[in-house]
Amino acid sequence: MKRFWSVAAVVLALVACSAFMARAGDSGSMSSDAKSSDAKSSDTKSSETKSSMSKSAMKGDAALQAKLEALERSTWEAFKSKDAKAAMANISPDSWSADMNGFAPASQIESMMQDMALNSYELSDFKVLHLGKDAVVLTYSATSNCTYKGQAVPAGPYFCSTAYVSKGGKWTGMYHQETLAMSAMPSAGMEQTTK
């Protein structure tokens, strides 16, 4: 799973930035007096609504996080068992991935699986970041016992993120990124010498 899902994350980030900028632009069209008056009158209504909405959103986030965590774990299991069909059931054929070896399209998953032996793994610290109504990023940490083309792969930890898009009610992975933690990297060239 060291290469799997790229372009989608940039697009999703741009969408999120555009939405933020649009909201910021909307607030700039009112006079400061109108803004102040509107803010005061809506504070009471807003706090009541936010309270009930935040409880509902937290339940929704927990359910969505559990669903995406299950998808992510099943994809890792597919890599462990070298089941390309099972992995592709969770991701878009147009998806990309990035890891220490570079970028790879989903079309390379089957050949990657042939070169990889994922013996064990551990996933933790899942969190969901909403980019929009139908787009989220699932972040988590991973460690693994893995070889690629016969060479040991660092165990990690890795900081992972997968961009998911909801299409027709189904969450599909569009981009996956794995970044090796600095603490797991060899210190070659990073040691300081004292004189």
mmCIF file of C-alpha atoms in Angstrom:
data_model
loop_
_atom_site.group_PDB
_atom_site.id
_atom_site.type_symbol
_atom_site.label_atom_id
_atom_site.label_comp_id
_atom_site.label_asym_id
_atom_site.label_seq_id
_atom_site.Cartn_x
_atom_site.Cartn_y
_atom_site.Cartn_z
ATOM 1 C CA MET A 1 0.000 0.000 0.000
ATOM 2 C CA LYS A 2 3.071 2.170 -0.172
ATOM 3 C CA ARG A 3 1.900 3.609 -3.494
ATOM 4 C CA PHE A 4 -1.697 4.146 -4.027
ATOM 5 C CA TRP A 5 -3.864 7.309 -4.826
ATOM 6 C CA SER A 6 -2.629 12.743 -6.275
ATOM 7 C CA VAL A 7 -4.301 15.177 -8.430
ATOM 8 C CA ALA A 8 -7.591 14.792 -6.492
ATOM 9 C CA ALA A 9 -6.079 16.089 -3.237
ATOM 10 C CA VAL A 10 -4.923 19.292 -4.920
ATOM 11 C CA VAL A 11 -8.347 19.757 -6.516
ATOM 12 C CA LEU A 12 -10.078 19.081 -3.193
ATOM 13 C CA ALA A 13 -7.805 21.557 -1.422
ATOM 14 C CA LEU A 14 -8.585 24.187 -4.081
ATOM 15 C CA VAL A 15 -12.310 23.549 -3.659
ATOM 16 C CA ALA A 16 -11.992 24.020 0.102
ATOM 17 C CA CYS A 17 -9.984 27.234 -0.365
ATOM 18 C CA SER A 18 -12.495 28.532 -2.922
ATOM 19 C CA ALA A 19 -15.388 27.868 -0.549
ATOM 20 C CA PHE A 20 -13.549 29.664 2.254
ATOM 21 C CA MET A 21 -12.753 32.637 0.014
ATOM 22 C CA ALA A 22 -16.364 32.797 -1.204
ATOM 23 C CA ARG A 23 -17.597 32.951 2.396
ATOM 24 C CA ALA A 24 -15.028 35.606 3.234
ATOM 25 C CA GLY A 25 -16.064 37.594 0.142
ATOM 26 C CA ASP A 26 -19.746 37.460 1.104
ATOM 27 C CA SER A 27 -19.042 39.028 4.481
ATOM 28 C CA GLY A 28 -17.176 41.908 2.821
ATOM 29 C CA SER A 29 -20.238 43.219 0.943
ATOM 30 C CA MET A 30 -22.071 44.616 4.038
ATOM 31 C CA SER A 31 -21.359 47.809 5.915
ATOM 32 C CA SER A 32 -19.808 47.389 9.344
ATOM 33 C CA ASP A 33 -22.997 48.742 11.040
ATOM 34 C CA ALA A 34 -25.173 46.239 9.189
ATOM 35 C CA LYS A 35 -22.769 43.452 10.051
ATOM 36 C CA SER A 36 -22.830 44.408 13.728
ATOM 37 C CA SER A 37 -26.628 44.610 13.834
ATOM 38 C CA ASP A 38 -27.036 41.324 11.972
ATOM 39 C CA ALA A 39 -24.465 39.656 14.202
ATOM 40 C CA LYS A 40 -26.235 40.740 17.413
ATOM 41 C CA SER A 41 -29.693 39.644 16.263
ATOM 42 C CA SER A 42 -28.497 36.314 14.975
ATOM 43 C CA ASP A 43 -26.250 35.458 17.953
ATOM 44 C CA THR A 44 -29.103 34.118 20.072
ATOM 45 C CA LYS A 45 -30.694 32.137 17.241
ATOM 46 C CA SER A 46 -27.311 31.007 16.054
ATOM 47 C CA SER A 47 -26.140 29.634 19.399
ATOM 48 C CA GLU A 48 -29.351 27.617 19.858
ATOM 49 C CA THR A 49 -29.170 26.243 16.330
ATOM 50 C CA LYS A 50 -25.443 25.534 16.540
ATOM 51 C CA SER A 51 -25.888 23.561 19.738
ATOM 52 C CA SER A 52 -28.435 21.186 18.226
ATOM 53 C CA MET A 53 -26.602 21.046 14.898
ATOM 54 C CA SER A 54 -23.225 20.323 16.496
ATOM 55 C CA LYS A 55 -24.626 17.342 18.419
ATOM 56 C CA SER A 56 -26.116 16.005 15.201
ATOM 57 C CA ALA A 57 -22.924 16.717 13.256
ATOM 58 C CA MET A 58 -20.794 14.948 15.860
ATOM 59 C CA LYS A 59 -22.955 11.834 15.562
ATOM 60 C CA GLY A 60 -22.733 12.097 11.771
ATOM 61 C CA ASP A 61 -18.962 12.587 11.897
ATOM 62 C CA ALA A 62 -18.538 9.563 14.153
ATOM 63 C CA ALA A 63 -20.626 7.417 11.804
ATOM 64 C CA LEU A 64 -18.787 8.718 8.732
ATOM 65 C CA GLN A 65 -15.406 8.232 10.386
ATOM 66 C CA ALA A 66 -16.313 4.649 11.314
ATOM 67 C CA LYS A 67 -17.441 3.959 7.736
ATOM 68 C CA LEU A 68 -14.269 5.428 6.202
ATOM 69 C CA GLU A 69 -12.042 3.706 8.759
ATOM 70 C CA ALA A 70 -13.641 0.382 7.775
ATOM 71 C CA LEU A 71 -13.013 1.154 4.079
ATOM 72 C CA GLU A 72 -9.394 2.049 4.802
ATOM 73 C CA ARG A 73 -8.806 -1.089 6.854
ATOM 74 C CA SER A 74 -10.369 -3.273 4.149
ATOM 75 C CA THR A 75 -8.058 -1.686 1.570
ATOM 76 C CA TRP A 76 -5.011 -2.455 3.743
ATOM 77 C CA GLU A 77 -6.304 -6.027 4.164
ATOM 78 C CA ALA A 78 -6.644 -6.284 0.376
ATOM 79 C CA PHE A 79 -2.986 -5.271 0.018
ATOM 80 C CA LYS A 80 -1.966 -7.759 2.685
ATOM 81 C CA SER A 81 -3.788 -10.589 0.869
ATOM 82 C CA LYS A 82 -2.748 -9.266 -2.591
ATOM 83 C CA ASP A 83 -6.393 -8.944 -3.662
ATOM 84 C CA ALA A 84 -6.404 -6.169 -6.284
ATOM 85 C CA LYS A 85 -10.120 -6.596 -6.973
ATOM 86 C CA ALA A 86 -10.988 -5.991 -3.296
ATOM 87 C CA ALA A 87 -8.711 -2.927 -3.175
ATOM 88 C CA MET A 88 -10.236 -1.481 -6.348
ATOM 89 C CA ALA A 89 -13.730 -1.886 -4.861
ATOM 90 C CA ASN A 90 -12.839 0.929 -2.436
ATOM 91 C CA ILE A 91 -11.054 3.335 -4.761
ATOM 92 C CA SER A 92 -11.691 5.118 -8.028
ATOM 93 C CA PRO A 93 -9.957 3.766 -11.140
ATOM 94 C CA ASP A 94 -8.800 7.390 -11.655
ATOM 95 C CA SER A 95 -7.208 7.622 -8.212
ATOM 96 C CA TRP A 96 -3.558 8.264 -7.431
ATOM 97 C CA SER A 97 -1.220 7.667 -4.533
ATOM 98 C CA ALA A 98 2.037 9.140 -3.309
ATOM 99 C CA ASP A 99 4.721 7.777 -1.035
ATOM 100 C CA MET A 100 8.516 7.776 -0.749
ATOM 101 C CA ASN A 101 8.705 6.164 -4.223
ATOM 102 C CA GLY A 102 6.721 8.938 -5.909
ATOM 103 C CA PHE A 103 3.293 9.075 -7.524
ATOM 104 C CA ALA A 104 1.381 6.080 -8.883
ATOM 105 C CA PRO A 105 -1.995 5.686 -10.607
ATOM 106 C CA ALA A 106 -4.497 3.074 -9.430
ATOM 107 C CA SER A 107 -3.778 1.110 -12.603
ATOM 108 C CA GLN A 108 -0.466 0.044 -10.995
ATOM 109 C CA ILE A 109 -2.035 -1.513 -7.883
ATOM 110 C CA GLU A 110 -1.925 -5.090 -9.117
ATOM 111 C CA SER A 111 1.748 -4.904 -10.121
ATOM 112 C CA MET A 112 2.602 -3.171 -6.812
ATOM 113 C CA MET A 113 0.945 -6.002 -4.926
ATOM 114 C CA GLN A 114 3.113 -8.548 -6.720
ATOM 115 C CA ASP A 115 6.256 -6.712 -5.587
ATOM 116 C CA MET A 116 5.082 -6.150 -2.013
ATOM 117 C CA ALA A 117 4.722 -8.386 1.015
ATOM 118 C CA LEU A 118 2.663 -6.662 3.710
ATOM 119 C CA ASN A 119 3.073 -9.020 6.664
ATOM 120 C CA SER A 120 1.367 -6.925 9.331
ATOM 121 C CA TYR A 121 0.210 -3.387 9.982
ATOM 122 C CA GLU A 122 -1.358 -1.203 12.635
ATOM 123 C CA LEU A 123 -3.586 1.830 11.963
ATOM 124 C CA SER A 124 -4.519 4.426 14.605
ATOM 125 C CA ASP A 125 -5.532 8.021 15.359
ATOM 126 C CA PHE A 126 -8.210 8.342 12.663
ATOM 127 C CA LYS A 127 -9.676 11.800 12.026
ATOM 128 C CA VAL A 128 -11.994 13.203 9.341
ATOM 129 C CA LEU A 129 -11.493 16.620 7.727
ATOM 130 C CA HIS A 130 -14.491 17.867 5.728
ATOM 131 C CA LEU A 131 -13.650 19.619 2.458
ATOM 132 C CA GLY A 132 -17.255 19.943 1.334
ATOM 133 C CA LYS A 133 -20.557 18.115 1.320
ATOM 134 C CA ASP A 134 -19.238 15.187 -0.724
ATOM 135 C CA ALA A 135 -15.488 15.358 -0.061
ATOM 136 C CA VAL A 136 -13.430 14.514 3.027
ATOM 137 C CA VAL A 137 -9.889 13.609 3.959
ATOM 138 C CA LEU A 138 -9.339 10.739 6.387
ATOM 139 C CA THR A 139 -6.057 11.078 8.286
ATOM 140 C CA TYR A 140 -4.373 8.457 10.462
ATOM 141 C CA SER A 141 -1.060 6.937 11.529
ATOM 142 C CA ALA A 142 0.263 3.584 10.340
ATOM 143 C CA THR A 143 3.103 1.216 11.088
ATOM 144 C CA SER A 144 3.839 -1.910 9.093
ATOM 145 C CA ASN A 145 6.084 -4.898 8.576
ATOM 146 C CA CYS A 146 6.553 -4.861 4.824
ATOM 147 C CA THR A 147 9.008 -5.564 2.009
ATOM 148 C CA TYR A 148 8.961 -4.142 -1.507
ATOM 149 C CA LYS A 149 10.896 -5.934 -4.250
ATOM 150 C CA GLY A 150 12.626 -7.934 -1.524
ATOM 151 C CA GLN A 151 13.846 -4.861 0.377
ATOM 152 C CA ALA A 152 12.628 -4.013 3.876
ATOM 153 C CA VAL A 153 10.423 -0.939 4.012
ATOM 154 C CA PRO A 154 10.790 1.318 7.080
ATOM 155 C CA ALA A 155 8.201 0.300 9.686
ATOM 156 C CA GLY A 156 7.131 3.868 10.259
ATOM 157 C CA PRO A 157 5.260 5.517 11.707
ATOM 158 C CA TYR A 158 3.686 6.941 8.574
ATOM 159 C CA PHE A 159 1.281 9.857 8.520
ATOM 160 C CA CYS A 160 -1.413 8.834 6.054
ATOM 161 C CA SER A 161 -4.278 10.656 4.409
ATOM 162 C CA THR A 162 -6.892 9.470 1.965
ATOM 163 C CA ALA A 163 -9.184 11.852 0.088
ATOM 164 C CA TYR A 164 -12.661 10.366 -0.282
ATOM 165 C CA VAL A 165 -15.471 11.586 -2.537
ATOM 166 C CA SER A 166 -19.088 10.520 -2.231
ATOM 167 C CA LYS A 167 -20.463 9.470 -5.619
ATOM 168 C CA GLY A 168 -24.045 8.245 -5.716
ATOM 169 C CA GLY A 169 -24.002 7.699 -1.953
ATOM 170 C CA LYS A 170 -20.811 5.591 -2.051
ATOM 171 C CA TRP A 171 -17.551 6.881 -0.583
ATOM 172 C CA THR A 172 -14.656 6.251 -2.967
ATOM 173 C CA GLY A 173 -10.939 6.844 -2.411
ATOM 174 C CA MET A 174 -9.477 9.357 -4.873
ATOM 175 C CA TYR A 175 -6.005 10.023 -3.481
ATOM 176 C CA HIS A 176 -3.813 8.391 -0.833
ATOM 177 C CA GLN A 177 -0.610 9.819 0.675
ATOM 178 C CA GLU A 178 1.871 8.178 3.058
ATOM 179 C CA THR A 179 4.608 10.271 4.637
ATOM 180 C CA LEU A 180 7.312 8.631 6.729
ATOM 181 C CA ALA A 181 7.760 10.366 10.089
ATOM 182 C CA MET A 182 11.087 12.137 10.598
ATOM 183 C CA SER A 183 11.673 9.996 13.687
ATOM 184 C CA ALA A 184 11.741 6.902 11.444
ATOM 185 C CA MET A 185 14.132 8.319 8.856
ATOM 186 C CA PRO A 186 17.825 7.492 8.833
ATOM 187 C CA SER A 187 19.854 10.376 10.196
ATOM 188 C CA ALA A 188 22.316 10.330 7.287
ATOM 189 C CA GLY A 189 23.444 13.860 6.589
ATOM 190 C CA MET A 190 21.448 15.271 9.479
ATOM 191 C CA GLU A 191 24.021 14.838 12.222
ATOM 192 C CA GLN A 192 25.723 17.969 13.402
ATOM 193 C CA THR A 193 29.409 17.929 14.104
ATOM 194 C CA THR A 194 30.996 19.975 16.846
ATOM 195 C CA LYS A 195 34.357 21.619 16.445
#
